[in-house]
Coordinates of C-alpha atoms and ligand atoms in Angstrom, one line a residue:
M282 CA 0.0 0.0 0.0
K283 CA 1.1 3.5 -0.7
V284 CA 0.3 5.8 2.2
L285 CA 0.6 9.6 2.6
V286 CA 0.9 11.5 5.9
V287 CA 0.1 15.2 5.6
G288 CA 2.0 17.5 8.0
N289 CA 5.5 18.2 9.3
G290 CA 5.5 18.3 13.1
G291 CA 6.2 15.9 15.9
R292 CA 2.7 14.4 15.6
E293 CA 3.3 13.6 11.9
H294 CA 6.6 12.0 12.6
A295 CA 4.9 9.8 15.3
I296 CA 2.1 8.9 12.9
A297 CA 4.6 8.0 10.1
W298 CA 6.7 6.0 12.7
K299 CA 3.7 4.0 13.7
L300 CA 2.4 3.4 10.2
S301 CA 5.9 2.5 8.9
Q302 CA 5.7 -0.6 11.2
S303 CA 2.8 -2.0 9.2
P304 CA 3.6 -4.9 6.9
L305 CA 1.0 -3.5 4.5
I306 CA 3.2 -0.5 3.7
K307 CA 4.9 -0.6 0.3
A308 CA 5.7 3.1 0.2
L309 CA 5.2 5.9 2.8
Y310 CA 5.3 9.6 2.0
C311 CA 5.2 12.6 4.1
A312 CA 4.2 16.1 3.0
K313 CA 6.2 17.9 3.7
G314 CA 7.8 16.1 6.6
N315 CA 11.0 17.0 8.6
A316 CA 14.5 15.6 9.1
G317 CA 13.0 12.8 11.2
T318 CA 10.3 11.6 8.7
S319 CA 12.9 11.6 5.9
K320 CA 14.5 8.5 7.6
I321 CA 11.3 6.4 7.4
A322 CA 9.3 8.0 4.6
R323 CA 9.8 10.0 1.4
N324 CA 9.4 13.7 2.1
I325 CA 7.4 15.4 -0.5
P326 CA 7.9 19.2 -0.8
I327 CA 4.3 20.2 -0.8
E328 CA 2.8 22.4 1.8
P329 CA 0.1 20.7 3.9
T330 CA -2.4 23.4 3.0
D331 CA -1.7 23.2 -0.7
I332 CA -4.7 20.9 -1.2
K333 CA -4.9 20.9 -5.0
T334 CA -1.2 20.0 -5.4
L335 CA -1.5 17.3 -2.7
A336 CA -4.5 15.8 -4.4
D337 CA -2.7 15.9 -7.8
F338 CA 0.2 14.1 -6.2
A339 CA -2.0 11.5 -4.5
Q340 CA -3.7 10.7 -7.8
R341 CA -0.5 10.7 -9.9
E342 CA 1.3 8.5 -7.3
G343 CA -1.6 6.1 -6.7
I344 CA -1.8 6.8 -3.0
D345 CA -4.1 4.3 -1.4
F346 CA -4.7 6.0 1.9
T347 CA -3.9 9.5 3.4
V348 CA -3.8 10.4 7.1
V349 CA -4.0 14.1 7.8
G350 CA -2.1 15.4 10.9
P351 CA -2.8 19.2 11.4
E352 CA -6.0 21.2 11.5
A353 CA -5.2 23.8 8.8
P354 CA -5.6 21.4 5.8
L355 CA -8.7 19.8 7.4
C356 CA -10.4 23.2 8.0
A357 CA -9.4 24.2 4.4
G358 CA -11.3 21.3 3.0
L359 CA -8.5 18.7 2.1
V360 CA -10.8 15.8 2.9
D361 CA -13.6 17.1 0.7
E362 CA -11.3 17.6 -2.2
F363 CA -9.7 14.1 -1.8
E364 CA -13.1 12.4 -1.5
R365 CA -14.3 14.3 -4.6
R366 CA -11.5 12.7 -6.5
G367 CA -12.2 9.2 -5.0
L368 CA -9.1 9.2 -2.8
R369 CA -9.4 7.5 0.6
V370 CA -8.4 9.9 3.4
F371 CA -8.7 9.7 7.2
G372 CA -10.0 13.0 8.6
P373 CA -13.2 15.1 9.0
S374 CA -14.7 17.2 6.2
Q375 CA -14.4 21.0 6.2
K376 CA -17.9 21.3 7.7
A377 CA -17.1 18.9 10.5
S378 CA -13.8 20.6 11.1
M379 CA -15.7 23.7 12.2
L380 CA -15.6 22.1 15.7
E381 CA -12.0 23.3 15.8
G382 CA -12.0 26.0 13.1
S383 CA -14.4 28.2 15.0
K384 CA -14.6 28.5 18.7
V385 CA -17.9 30.2 18.4
F386 CA -19.3 27.3 16.4
A387 CA -18.0 24.8 18.9
K388 CA -19.4 26.7 21.9
E389 CA -22.8 27.1 20.3
F390 CA -22.8 23.5 19.2
M391 CA -22.1 22.5 22.8
Q392 CA -24.9 24.8 24.0
R393 CA -27.3 23.3 21.5
H394 CA -26.6 19.7 22.6
G395 CA -26.2 20.1 26.4
I396 CA -22.5 19.4 26.4
P397 CA -20.8 20.7 29.6
T398 CA -18.5 23.6 29.0
A399 CA -17.6 27.0 30.5
E400 CA -20.2 29.7 30.3
F401 CA -19.4 32.1 27.5
H402 CA -20.3 35.2 25.5
V403 CA -19.4 36.1 21.9
F404 CA -18.1 39.6 21.0
E405 CA -17.4 41.3 17.7
D406 CA -17.1 44.8 19.1
P407 CA -14.1 45.5 21.4
Q408 CA -15.9 48.1 23.4
K409 CA -18.7 45.6 24.3
A410 CA -16.0 43.1 25.2
R411 CA -14.3 45.5 27.5
N412 CA -17.6 46.5 29.2
F413 CA -18.4 42.8 29.7
V414 CA -15.1 42.1 31.3
K415 CA -15.5 45.1 33.7
D416 CA -18.9 43.7 34.8
F417 CA -18.0 40.1 34.9
G418 CA -14.7 40.5 36.6
V419 CA -11.6 38.3 36.5
P420 CA -10.3 35.7 36.1
V421 CA -11.7 35.3 32.6
V422 CA -10.5 33.5 29.4
I423 CA -10.4 35.3 26.1
K424 CA -10.3 33.2 22.9
A425 CA -9.9 34.1 19.3
D426 CA -12.6 32.5 17.2
G427 CA -10.4 31.3 14.4
L428 CA -7.3 29.0 14.2
A429 CA -4.3 30.2 16.0
S430 CA -2.0 27.1 16.6
G431 CA -2.8 27.1 20.3
K432 CA -1.8 30.8 20.6
G433 CA -5.3 32.4 20.5
V434 CA -6.2 31.7 24.1
V435 CA -5.4 34.2 26.9
V436 CA -6.1 33.3 30.5
C437 CA -6.5 36.7 32.2
K438 CA -6.0 36.9 35.9
S439 CA -6.3 40.7 35.9
Q440 CA -8.5 43.4 34.2
E441 CA -5.3 44.8 32.7
E442 CA -4.4 41.5 31.1
A443 CA -7.9 41.2 29.7
M444 CA -7.9 44.7 28.3
Q445 CA -4.5 44.0 26.7
A446 CA -5.8 40.7 25.2
I447 CA -8.9 42.5 23.7
E448 CA -6.7 45.2 22.3
R449 CA -4.2 42.8 20.8
L450 CA -6.7 40.3 19.3
M451 CA -9.6 42.6 18.3
V452 CA -8.1 46.0 17.7
R453 CA -4.5 45.4 16.5
K454 CA -5.6 42.0 15.0
S455 CA -2.4 40.3 16.0
L456 CA -3.8 37.0 14.7
G457 CA -5.5 38.6 11.7
E458 CA -9.2 37.8 11.1
A459 CA -9.0 34.8 13.5
G460 CA -9.3 37.4 16.4
S461 CA -11.9 39.7 15.0
R462 CA -14.5 37.7 16.9
V463 CA -13.8 36.4 20.4
V464 CA -15.3 34.1 22.9
I465 CA -15.0 35.3 26.5
E466 CA -15.6 32.6 29.0
E467 CA -15.7 31.6 32.6
Y468 CA -12.3 30.5 34.1
L469 CA -12.4 26.8 35.0
E470 CA -10.2 25.3 37.7
G471 CA -9.0 21.7 37.8
E472 CA -6.7 19.3 36.1
E473 CA -6.6 19.1 32.3
A474 CA -7.1 16.0 30.3
S475 CA -6.9 15.2 26.6
Y476 CA -9.4 12.6 25.5
I477 CA -9.0 11.5 21.9
V478 CA -11.3 9.1 20.0
L479 CA -11.4 7.6 16.6
L480 CA -14.8 8.5 15.2
N481 CA -16.7 7.3 12.2
G482 CA -20.4 8.3 12.1
D483 CA -21.8 6.9 15.3
R484 CA -19.0 4.5 15.9
Y485 CA -16.2 5.6 18.2
L486 CA -13.2 4.1 19.9
P487 CA -11.2 6.0 22.6
L488 CA -7.4 6.1 22.5
P489 CA -5.6 6.0 25.9
T490 CA -6.0 9.1 28.1
S491 CA -3.2 11.7 28.2
Q492 CA -2.3 15.1 29.6
D493 CA -0.8 18.0 27.8
H494 CA 1.2 20.9 29.3
K495 CA 0.0 24.0 27.4
R496 CA 1.9 26.7 29.2
L497 CA 5.4 27.7 28.1
L498 CA 7.1 27.6 31.5
D499 CA 7.4 25.4 34.6
G500 CA 4.5 25.5 37.1
D501 CA 2.1 26.4 34.3
M502 CA 3.4 29.9 34.0
G503 CA 3.9 32.0 30.9
P504 CA 1.8 32.1 27.7
N505 CA -0.1 29.2 26.1
T506 CA 1.7 27.3 23.5
G507 CA 0.8 24.4 21.2
G508 CA 2.0 22.1 24.0
M509 CA 5.3 21.6 25.8
G510 CA 5.0 18.0 26.8
A511 CA 2.5 15.2 27.4
Y512 CA 2.2 11.8 29.0
S513 CA -0.1 8.8 29.0
P514 CA -2.1 7.5 30.8
N515 CA -3.5 10.5 32.6
P516 CA -4.0 9.5 36.3
F517 CA -6.6 12.2 36.8
V518 CA -9.0 10.3 34.5
D519 CA -10.4 7.6 36.7
E520 CA -13.1 5.1 35.6
D521 CA -16.0 7.3 36.7
T522 CA -14.5 10.4 35.0
E523 CA -14.0 8.4 31.8
K524 CA -17.6 7.3 31.9
A525 CA -18.8 10.9 32.3
I526 CA -16.6 12.0 29.5
R527 CA -18.0 9.3 27.2
E528 CA -21.7 9.7 28.2
Q529 CA -21.9 13.5 28.7
I530 CA -19.5 14.6 26.1
V531 CA -18.4 12.2 23.3
E532 CA -21.8 10.5 22.9
R533 CA -23.6 13.9 22.9
V534 CA -21.2 15.2 20.3
I535 CA -22.0 12.2 18.1
E536 CA -25.7 12.7 18.6
G537 CA -25.4 16.4 17.9
L538 CA -23.5 15.9 14.7
K539 CA -26.1 13.4 13.6
R540 CA -28.9 15.8 14.3
E541 CA -27.2 18.5 12.4
G542 CA -26.5 16.3 9.5
I543 CA -22.7 16.5 9.8
Y544 CA -20.8 13.3 9.0
Y545 CA -17.6 13.0 11.0
R546 CA -14.8 10.5 10.3
G547 CA -11.4 11.0 11.8
F548 CA -9.8 11.7 15.2
L549 CA -11.8 13.9 17.6
Y550 CA -9.8 15.5 20.4
V551 CA -11.7 16.7 23.4
G552 CA -9.7 19.1 25.6
L553 CA -11.1 18.9 29.1
M554 CA -10.9 20.6 32.5
L555 CA -11.8 18.1 35.2
T556 CA -13.6 20.4 37.6
H557 CA -15.2 19.5 40.9
R558 CA -18.5 19.7 39.0
G559 CA -17.4 17.1 36.5
P560 CA -15.5 17.2 33.2
K561 CA -16.1 20.3 31.0
V562 CA -14.9 20.9 27.5
L563 CA -12.2 23.5 26.9
E564 CA -12.0 22.8 23.2
F565 CA -12.4 20.4 20.4
N566 CA -9.7 19.6 17.9
V567 CA -10.4 17.6 14.8
R568 CA -7.2 15.7 14.8
L569 CA -4.7 14.1 17.1
G570 CA -3.0 16.4 19.6
D571 CA 0.6 17.5 19.3
P572 CA 2.4 16.5 21.5
E573 CA -0.2 14.0 22.8
A574 CA 0.0 11.9 19.7
Q575 CA 3.6 11.0 20.4
P576 CA 3.1 9.3 23.8
L577 CA -0.3 7.9 22.7
L578 CA 1.0 6.2 19.5
M579 CA 3.8 4.7 21.5
R580 CA 1.2 2.9 23.5
L581 CA -0.5 1.3 20.6
R582 CA 0.5 -2.2 19.8
G583 CA -0.3 -4.0 16.5
D584 CA -0.8 -2.7 13.0
F585 CA -2.1 0.9 13.2
L586 CA -2.6 1.1 9.4
Q587 CA -4.8 -2.0 9.4
T588 CA -6.7 -0.5 12.4
L589 CA -7.3 2.8 10.6
L590 CA -8.3 1.1 7.4
D591 CA -10.8 -1.2 9.1
F592 CA -12.2 1.7 11.1
Y593 CA -12.4 3.8 7.9
E594 CA -14.4 1.0 6.3
G595 CA -16.8 0.9 9.3
K596 CA -15.6 -2.4 10.7
D597 CA -15.5 -3.1 14.4
I598 CA -12.0 -2.8 15.8
S599 CA -10.3 -2.9 19.1
L600 CA -7.0 -1.5 20.2
D601 CA -4.2 -3.4 21.9
I602 CA -2.7 -1.0 24.5
D603 CA 0.8 -1.2 25.9
P604 CA 0.3 -1.0 29.7
R605 CA 3.6 0.9 30.1
H606 CA 3.5 4.7 30.7
T607 CA 4.9 7.1 28.1
L608 CA 6.1 10.7 28.4
C609 CA 7.2 13.3 26.0
V610 CA 9.3 16.4 26.6
V611 CA 9.2 19.1 23.9
L612 CA 12.5 21.0 23.1
A613 CA 11.7 24.4 21.8
S614 CA 13.7 27.2 20.1
K615 CA 14.5 30.5 21.7
G616 CA 11.6 32.9 21.1
Y617 CA 8.9 30.2 20.9
P618 CA 5.9 30.8 20.8
E619 CA 6.2 34.4 19.7
K620 CA 9.1 34.5 17.3
P621 CA 11.2 31.4 17.2
E622 CA 14.8 31.5 16.0
D623 CA 15.8 29.1 13.1
G624 CA 18.9 27.6 11.7
K625 CA 20.7 26.4 14.9
E626 CA 22.7 23.2 14.5
I627 CA 21.4 20.4 16.7
L628 CA 24.0 18.1 18.5
G629 CA 23.7 14.9 20.4
L630 CA 20.9 13.2 18.3
E631 CA 22.8 10.0 17.5
E632 CA 23.6 9.4 21.1
V633 CA 19.9 9.6 22.0
E634 CA 18.8 7.4 19.1
K635 CA 20.9 4.6 20.6
L636 CA 19.1 4.7 23.9
E637 CA 16.7 2.0 24.8
D638 CA 13.1 2.8 25.6
I639 CA 13.5 6.2 24.0
V640 CA 12.1 7.5 20.8
L641 CA 13.0 10.8 19.3
F642 CA 10.3 12.5 17.2
H643 CA 11.4 15.4 15.1
A644 CA 9.2 18.5 14.7
G645 CA 10.9 21.7 13.5
T646 CA 14.1 20.2 12.0
E647 CA 15.7 20.1 8.6
E648 CA 18.8 18.4 7.2
R649 CA 21.5 20.2 5.3
N650 CA 24.7 18.6 4.2
G651 CA 24.3 15.8 6.7
K652 CA 23.7 18.1 9.6
I653 CA 20.4 18.7 11.4
Y654 CA 19.2 22.3 12.0
T655 CA 16.3 23.8 13.9
R656 CA 13.5 25.2 11.8
G657 CA 10.5 26.3 13.8
G658 CA 9.3 26.7 17.4
R659 CA 8.9 23.2 18.7
V660 CA 12.0 21.3 17.5
L661 CA 12.2 17.9 19.0
N662 CA 10.1 15.5 21.1
V663 CA 12.1 13.3 23.4
C664 CA 9.8 10.4 24.4
A665 CA 10.2 7.5 26.8
W666 CA 8.5 4.3 27.9
G667 CA 8.6 3.4 31.6
R668 CA 6.9 0.9 33.9
D669 CA 5.4 3.9 35.6
L670 CA 5.2 7.6 35.0
Q671 CA 8.2 8.3 37.2
E672 CA 10.4 5.9 35.2
A673 CA 9.2 7.3 31.9
R674 CA 9.9 10.8 33.2
E675 CA 13.4 10.0 34.4
R676 CA 14.3 8.3 31.2
A677 CA 13.0 11.1 29.0
Y678 CA 14.9 13.8 30.9
K679 CA 18.1 11.8 31.0
A680 CA 17.9 11.7 27.2
V681 CA 17.1 15.4 27.0
E682 CA 20.4 16.2 28.6
K683 CA 22.3 14.8 25.7
I684 CA 20.8 17.2 23.2
R685 CA 22.0 20.7 22.6
F686 CA 21.3 23.6 20.3
E687 CA 21.6 27.3 20.8
G688 CA 18.6 28.8 22.7
M689 CA 17.1 25.4 23.4
H690 CA 14.6 25.4 26.2
Y691 CA 12.1 23.0 27.7
R692 CA 9.9 22.5 30.7
R693 CA 11.4 20.5 33.6
D694 CA 8.1 19.5 35.2
I695 CA 6.4 17.4 32.6
G696 CA 4.5 14.7 34.4
L697 CA 5.3 16.0 37.9
R698 CA 1.7 16.8 39.0
G699 CA 0.5 13.4 37.8
I700 CA 3.2 11.7 39.8
R701 CA 2.3 13.7 42.9
S702 CA -1.3 12.8 42.6
L703 CA -0.4 9.1 42.3
T704 CA 1.8 9.2 45.4
E705 CA -0.9 11.2 47.4
R706 CA -3.5 8.6 46.5
K707 CA -1.2 5.8 47.7
G708 CA -1.0 7.7 51.0
F709 CA 2.7 8.3 50.9
Ligands
AMP251 P1 -8.1 25.9 24.3 O1 -7.3 26.1 23.0 O2 -9.4 26.5 24.2 O3 -8.1 24.5 24.8 O4 -7.3 26.7 25.4 C1 -5.9 26.4 25.6 C2 -5.6 26.3 27.1 O5 -6.0 27.5 27.8 C3 -6.3 25.2 27.8 O6 -5.6 24.0 27.6 C4 -6.3 25.6 29.2 O7 -5.0 25.5 29.8 C5 -6.5 27.1 29.1 N1 -8.0 27.4 29.1 C6 -8.8 27.5 28.1 N2 -10.1 27.7 28.5 C7 -10.0 27.8 29.8 C8 -11.0 28.0 30.8 N3 -12.3 28.3 30.5 N4 -10.6 28.0 32.1 C9 -9.3 27.8 32.4 N5 -8.3 27.6 31.5 C10 -8.7 27.6 30.2
LIG252 N1 -1.6 19.8 22.3 C1 -2.8 20.4 22.0 C2 -3.1 20.5 20.6 O1 -2.6 19.7 19.8 O2 -3.9 21.4 20.3

């Protein structure tokens, strides 16, 4: 089989890595990939959002199956175009991708279908937004309506921060049109969880649970990013919580989509806050999370390509989950997420590749004359398996120490809160 992976981040390297283990693979392509995917697939220099050129390539090359990593091509209608041409592709249509493409659509969808989420209001006029915040008080969360690579959400602890966020998003339009409409919502407290399912119509299958670390700095300080590290399983999602997530959220989404005549096939990511009043949705993504995909795919045993193909065809499938814990630390460039620096040589990779129980997924990397350089904000994902979270964490950080590039920074507390909660529960 000829398979195409669309995207060039750590998530796509992990998808390609997992697919490459399938005996069904005859050729694997990645558009446009990075220095990591080039080792296991053929990188194709086509931008993930250049839908027409990608579809032309898939037709010309006789691609049998395409898996889409990032949201931008999904929201731009990649799946619709591929399907129009009779090409098999795993991902939701443009219409279904609105669940991620518009925060306003997602919030109103949740409201229509009784899905628990933070209370919210929508604003197009900055003055009305300012007045609302003055009345409502802080803390409050301000979210750009459109796509912003995880950078369109500002958690405001003070009035001043809220006013600045409104100014930046709505007046100065720092994210372009994505910020001309905003959702302002109630601040929720609790532990976060990422819950990702494979969805095909009314059939769904959950992947293992995970937790992301969205803030840039240790202790959940600094601005939101695309994600600085993740691990699986998430100890905060116990059996009852998972049941609530399935019944009150996933199944209501499925029912809602059906009622609204929207067909959904692909990954559905539910970003959650586990509040003392139950799980509430922070956001939907119409794809695997990045970096969650990395530790998640490391826990899947068996032939992932066969699984996806069967699921795509509407067959019943099950997943064989590795009971070990996995953890991923993201190494980022200086300046990320605002203005990352590029072009720094990365050292120490070969040493890490030799380590047992470690996988290195590339994100913003490129190869030139046999050397690897940074190219983008999130550069590498150092991932480990362990018998428990503690062991996975220790292994991952030991490997991190071997890698160097100018300006490299990372969080040192990935998995720590999870470990603490486990030890507290054991009564230590
Ligand atoms: P989102 O892209 O909507 O998931 O938001 C990104 C991150 O901002 C989340 O993972 C949370 O850390 C934080 N966040 C978003 N909405 C809220 C909320 N209502 N209350 C508290 N934190 C939030
Ligand atoms: N890690 C969160 C996301 O992929 O949006």
